[in-house]
Amino acid sequence: MNNARFTRRMGQLVVVMLGVVMVAVAVARLPAPGRESGSWDYVDAAGNVIGQGWMDCSGQITNWGSTNGRFANIEIFRCN
């Protein structure tokens, strides 16, 4: 009986973790070209901003600084 309860709890934990991952991916996305514009930072492993990027409503991307980091601080704006 304890083994069945453990298995059920582990299954619930896996479902919750998958939900958390899906929400994180949905929130941390780049703008959709043609529909949105936006800006973002590139950060190093320590969380220091090492570069930035911007995409306008036409989909043109402009980067400055280093792009050898992960995306952070993403802001998305709707195009008119």
PDB file of C-alpha atoms in Angstrom:
ATOM      1  CA  MET A   1       0.000   0.000   0.000  1.00  0.00           C
ATOM      2  CA  ASN A   2       2.816   2.436   0.810  1.00  0.00           C
ATOM      3  CA  ASN A   3       4.456   1.684  -2.529  1.00  0.00           C
ATOM      4  CA  ALA A   4       1.268   2.639  -4.407  1.00  0.00           C
ATOM      5  CA  ARG A   5       0.983   5.880  -2.429  1.00  0.00           C
ATOM      6  CA  PHE A   6       4.641   6.723  -3.171  1.00  0.00           C
ATOM      7  CA  THR A   7       4.126   6.038  -6.881  1.00  0.00           C
ATOM      8  CA  ARG A   8       1.020   8.252  -6.966  1.00  0.00           C
ATOM      9  CA  ARG A   9       2.863  11.085  -5.158  1.00  0.00           C
ATOM     10  CA  MET A  10       5.799  10.836  -7.569  1.00  0.00           C
ATOM     11  CA  GLY A  11       3.387  10.998 -10.509  1.00  0.00           C
ATOM     12  CA  GLN A  12       1.776  14.114  -9.063  1.00  0.00           C
ATOM     13  CA  LEU A  13       5.187  15.694  -8.519  1.00  0.00           C
ATOM     14  CA  VAL A  14       6.168  15.022 -12.133  1.00  0.00           C
ATOM     15  CA  VAL A  15       2.943  16.625 -13.403  1.00  0.00           C
ATOM     16  CA  VAL A  16       3.493  19.714 -11.225  1.00  0.00           C
ATOM     17  CA  MET A  17       7.121  20.045 -12.358  1.00  0.00           C
ATOM     18  CA  LEU A  18       6.111  19.787 -16.031  1.00  0.00           C
ATOM     19  CA  GLY A  19       3.552  22.528 -15.449  1.00  0.00           C
ATOM     20  CA  VAL A  20       6.177  24.786 -13.883  1.00  0.00           C
ATOM     21  CA  VAL A  21       8.531  24.206 -16.816  1.00  0.00           C
ATOM     22  CA  MET A  22       5.782  24.978 -19.335  1.00  0.00           C
ATOM     23  CA  VAL A  23       4.903  28.248 -17.584  1.00  0.00           C
ATOM     24  CA  ALA A  24       8.570  29.275 -17.441  1.00  0.00           C
ATOM     25  CA  VAL A  25       9.002  28.607 -21.155  1.00  0.00           C
ATOM     26  CA  ALA A  26       5.838  30.513 -22.030  1.00  0.00           C
ATOM     27  CA  VAL A  27       6.858  33.539 -19.992  1.00  0.00           C
ATOM     28  CA  ALA A  28      10.499  33.650 -21.118  1.00  0.00           C
ATOM     29  CA  ARG A  29      10.010  33.995 -24.855  1.00  0.00           C
ATOM     30  CA  LEU A  30      11.152  36.426 -27.482  1.00  0.00           C
ATOM     31  CA  PRO A  31       8.686  38.680 -29.306  1.00  0.00           C
ATOM     32  CA  ALA A  32       6.759  37.284 -32.299  1.00  0.00           C
ATOM     33  CA  PRO A  33       8.018  39.038 -35.471  1.00  0.00           C
ATOM     34  CA  GLY A  34       5.387  41.230 -37.133  1.00  0.00           C
ATOM     35  CA  ARG A  35       3.034  41.146 -34.160  1.00  0.00           C
ATOM     36  CA  GLU A  36       5.277  42.261 -31.308  1.00  0.00           C
ATOM     37  CA  SER A  37       8.434  44.208 -30.637  1.00  0.00           C
ATOM     38  CA  GLY A  38      10.598  43.959 -27.576  1.00  0.00           C
ATOM     39  CA  SER A  39      13.877  44.186 -25.780  1.00  0.00           C
ATOM     40  CA  TRP A  40      15.982  41.803 -23.718  1.00  0.00           C
ATOM     41  CA  ASP A  41      19.275  41.515 -21.899  1.00  0.00           C
ATOM     42  CA  TYR A  42      21.995  38.934 -22.285  1.00  0.00           C
ATOM     43  CA  VAL A  43      23.442  37.893 -18.925  1.00  0.00           C
ATOM     44  CA  ASP A  44      26.452  35.805 -17.959  1.00  0.00           C
ATOM     45  CA  ALA A  45      26.440  32.877 -15.513  1.00  0.00           C
ATOM     46  CA  ALA A  46      26.692  35.302 -12.571  1.00  0.00           C
ATOM     47  CA  GLY A  47      23.633  37.277 -13.748  1.00  0.00           C
ATOM     48  CA  ASN A  48      25.588  40.339 -14.913  1.00  0.00           C
ATOM     49  CA  VAL A  49      24.208  42.091 -18.009  1.00  0.00           C
ATOM     50  CA  ILE A  50      26.764  41.667 -20.808  1.00  0.00           C
ATOM     51  CA  GLY A  51      24.653  42.775 -23.799  1.00  0.00           C
ATOM     52  CA  GLN A  52      21.211  43.799 -24.968  1.00  0.00           C
ATOM     53  CA  GLY A  53      18.925  43.234 -27.910  1.00  0.00           C
ATOM     54  CA  TRP A  54      15.914  44.890 -29.502  1.00  0.00           C
ATOM     55  CA  MET A  55      13.460  43.740 -32.164  1.00  0.00           C
ATOM     56  CA  ASP A  56      11.195  46.219 -33.938  1.00  0.00           C
ATOM     57  CA  CYS A  57       7.750  45.456 -35.387  1.00  0.00           C
ATOM     58  CA  SER A  58       9.211  44.511 -38.784  1.00  0.00           C
ATOM     59  CA  GLY A  59      11.296  41.755 -37.169  1.00  0.00           C
ATOM     60  CA  GLN A  60      14.624  43.607 -37.491  1.00  0.00           C
ATOM     61  CA  ILE A  61      16.881  42.627 -34.578  1.00  0.00           C
ATOM     62  CA  THR A  62      19.611  44.898 -33.242  1.00  0.00           C
ATOM     63  CA  ASN A  63      22.109  43.637 -30.661  1.00  0.00           C
ATOM     64  CA  TRP A  64      24.850  45.448 -28.812  1.00  0.00           C
ATOM     65  CA  GLY A  65      27.411  44.188 -26.353  1.00  0.00           C
ATOM     66  CA  SER A  66      27.990  40.453 -26.069  1.00  0.00           C
ATOM     67  CA  THR A  67      25.367  37.941 -27.167  1.00  0.00           C
ATOM     68  CA  ASN A  68      27.215  35.021 -25.542  1.00  0.00           C
ATOM     69  CA  GLY A  69      24.858  34.682 -22.596  1.00  0.00           C
ATOM     70  CA  ARG A  70      21.342  33.674 -21.744  1.00  0.00           C
ATOM     71  CA  PHE A  71      18.231  35.798 -22.287  1.00  0.00           C
ATOM     72  CA  ALA A  72      16.884  37.741 -19.298  1.00  0.00           C
ATOM     73  CA  ASN A  73      14.603  40.699 -18.546  1.00  0.00           C
ATOM     74  CA  ILE A  74      12.521  40.203 -21.689  1.00  0.00           C
ATOM     75  CA  GLU A  75       9.945  42.943 -22.363  1.00  0.00           C
ATOM     76  CA  ILE A  76       7.370  42.495 -25.126  1.00  0.00           C
ATOM     77  CA  PHE A  77       5.247  45.232 -26.714  1.00  0.00           C
ATOM     78  CA  ARG A  78       2.302  44.808 -29.126  1.00  0.00           C
ATOM     79  CA  CYS A  79       2.670  46.318 -32.582  1.00  0.00           C
ATOM     80  CA  ASN A  80      -0.133  48.526 -33.904  1.00  0.00           C
TER      81      ASN A  80
END
